[in-house]
């Protein structure tokens, strides 16, 4: 079975909508997911940077059915930052900071940049948003997440306002 056939069998619009519904996401996020899903098959894998003496995995032969578990729940994460810093789950950020997430989600790396990013966008489960207000030195922000299920497709969004800083 080809990778494309495996992918179509494992993931479709219904799967992506069910995932978005599970997290009660706003319409704009559901649309981002669906656009990414539609683009997956047409996009190339990211280029592999060859290193002498190393052999890299052939991504084209991955068995998506064995790898991707789109409806698995993300494990609980522990997040910590300074007092003025907001460190939220993606779900909490979509509820508490919807305009901020919508403005910056996919703004550094295009969600349709390559096949793997599009796949992760379509099937995202969980993630973290770090918001550092203007003029705040956040110091070190720590995020620890346990892996449950076969796949973990979280998204980390860091928004550092002017004259602020954050270490990770």
XYZ file of N, CA and C in Angstrom, residues 1-70:
210
model
N 0.845 -1.170 0.000
C 0.000 0.000 0.000
C 0.895 1.238 0.000
N 0.586 2.234 -0.797
C 1.412 3.435 -0.877
C 1.173 4.324 0.333
N 2.116 5.231 0.570
C 1.986 6.171 1.674
C 0.719 6.994 1.524
N 0.416 7.440 0.302
C -0.781 8.240 0.062
C -2.034 7.453 0.411
N -2.103 6.203 -0.002
C -3.269 5.374 0.306
C -3.380 5.139 1.810
N -2.252 4.905 2.475
C -2.260 4.710 3.923
C -2.770 5.965 4.622
N -2.295 7.111 4.148
C -2.700 8.367 4.765
C -4.195 8.589 4.599
N -4.701 8.389 3.385
C -6.135 8.581 3.136
C -6.980 7.655 3.994
N -6.490 6.440 4.213
C -7.215 5.475 5.026
C -7.211 5.881 6.497
N -6.120 6.453 6.959
C -5.970 6.794 8.372
C -6.578 8.147 8.727
N -6.561 9.097 7.805
C -6.967 10.470 8.110
C -7.809 11.032 6.975
N -8.948 11.627 7.347
C -9.779 12.312 6.359
C -10.388 13.553 7.010
N -11.227 14.280 6.266
C -11.833 15.506 6.792
C -12.628 15.229 8.071
N -13.307 14.094 8.109
C -14.082 13.741 9.298
C -13.205 13.577 10.525
N -12.039 12.960 10.333
C -11.094 12.777 11.436
C -10.609 14.128 11.942
N -10.265 15.014 11.010
C -9.759 16.338 11.385
C -10.855 17.147 12.078
N -12.074 17.096 11.557
C -13.194 17.810 12.198
C -13.466 17.251 13.602
N -13.395 15.932 13.749
C -13.615 15.316 15.065
C -12.551 15.781 16.056
N -11.327 15.895 15.592
C -10.241 16.365 16.439
C -10.482 17.815 16.858
N -10.866 18.662 15.914
C -11.147 20.069 16.217
C -12.340 20.191 17.167
N -13.364 19.376 16.956
C -14.542 19.395 17.833
C -14.177 18.961 19.248
N -13.285 17.994 19.332
C -12.834 17.483 20.629
C -12.229 18.608 21.462
N -11.558 19.552 20.800
C -10.919 20.669 21.494
C -11.768 21.936 21.445
N -12.979 21.857 20.860
C -13.902 22.990 20.772
C -13.208 24.224 20.175
N -12.595 24.036 19.023
C -11.793 25.088 18.404
C -12.636 26.083 17.614
N -12.138 27.319 17.499
C -12.848 28.321 16.695
C -12.780 27.967 15.203
N -13.684 28.552 14.441
C -13.780 28.252 13.008
C -12.470 28.486 12.259
N -11.742 29.569 12.585
C -10.515 29.863 11.846
C -9.483 28.741 12.026
N -9.437 28.139 13.225
C -8.481 27.054 13.466
C -8.912 25.789 12.723
N -10.218 25.526 12.698
C -10.727 24.372 11.950
C -10.363 24.525 10.477
N -10.511 25.743 9.932
C -10.168 25.992 8.527
C -8.678 25.780 8.278
N -7.826 26.237 9.207
C -6.373 26.004 9.062
C -6.083 24.513 9.003
N -6.729 23.745 9.867
C -6.539 22.297 9.884
C -6.950 21.679 8.546
N -8.135 22.059 8.066
C -8.653 21.478 6.821
C -7.806 21.879 5.615
N -7.345 23.139 5.570
C -6.452 23.580 4.484
C -5.164 22.761 4.500
N -4.630 22.536 5.676
C -3.396 21.752 5.797
C -3.625 20.316 5.344
N -4.752 19.734 5.735
C -5.064 18.364 5.322
C -5.147 18.256 3.806
N -5.827 19.213 3.180
C -5.970 19.195 1.722
C -4.616 19.326 1.031
N -3.683 20.033 1.656
C -2.376 20.290 1.041
C -1.369 19.161 1.244
N -1.581 18.309 2.236
C -0.580 17.297 2.610
C -0.065 16.506 1.418
N -0.959 15.929 0.638
C -0.530 15.035 -0.440
C 0.200 15.758 -1.566
N -0.082 17.046 -1.757
C 0.558 17.793 -2.837
C 1.925 18.350 -2.431
N 2.198 18.396 -1.145
C 3.449 18.987 -0.666
C 4.571 17.961 -0.618
N 5.789 18.457 -0.756
C 6.974 17.611 -0.654
C 7.379 17.462 0.805
N 8.148 16.408 1.075
C 8.772 16.279 2.374
C 9.845 17.355 2.475
N 10.222 17.760 3.694
C 11.281 18.763 3.809
C 12.586 18.204 3.262
N 13.450 19.085 2.764
C 14.724 18.591 2.236
C 15.575 18.002 3.361
N 16.286 16.953 3.034
C 17.169 16.310 4.009
C 18.568 16.869 3.814
N 19.139 17.337 4.896
C 20.511 17.831 4.851
C 21.412 16.627 5.099
N 22.198 16.278 4.109
C 23.055 15.098 4.209
C 24.283 15.393 5.068
N 24.594 14.464 5.937
C 25.773 14.556 6.780
C 26.660 13.363 6.458
N 27.920 13.597 6.107
C 28.805 12.472 5.797
C 28.849 11.469 6.950
N 28.746 10.184 6.610
C 28.819 9.130 7.606
C 27.493 8.794 8.268
N 26.413 9.473 7.884
C 25.099 9.195 8.486
C 24.099 8.834 7.406
N 23.227 7.906 7.732
C 22.164 7.515 6.815
C 20.838 7.905 7.463
N 20.023 8.652 6.740
C 18.769 9.153 7.281
C 17.604 8.256 6.886
N 16.558 8.277 7.681
C 15.353 7.495 7.422
C 14.666 7.988 6.159
N 14.215 7.058 5.335
C 13.450 7.394 4.138
C 12.015 7.678 4.566
N 11.643 8.953 4.641
C 10.311 9.337 5.105
C 9.208 8.897 4.160
N 9.541 8.718 2.898
C 8.525 8.334 1.914
C 7.958 6.949 2.202
N 8.688 6.115 2.928
C 8.215 4.758 3.175
C 7.575 4.588 4.558
N 7.313 5.691 5.258
C 6.693 5.598 6.580
C 5.297 4.993 6.495
N 4.959 4.171 7.444
C 3.629 3.581 7.553
C 2.790 4.497 8.444
N 2.009 5.391 7.810
C 1.240 6.373 8.566
C 0.249 5.730 9.529
N -0.350 4.614 9.137
C -1.324 3.962 10.014
C -0.682 3.534 11.326
N 0.546 3.088 11.273
C 1.228 2.649 12.485
C 1.761 3.827 13.294
N 1.961 4.956 12.657
C 2.601 6.097 13.293
C 1.612 7.113 13.841
N 0.586 7.436 13.079
C -0.312 8.529 13.426
C -1.552 8.003 14.131
N -1.820 8.554 15.300
C -3.027 8.253 16.061
C -3.725 9.588 16.302
N -4.464 10.091 15.294
C -4.947 11.461 15.342
C -5.908 11.783 16.475
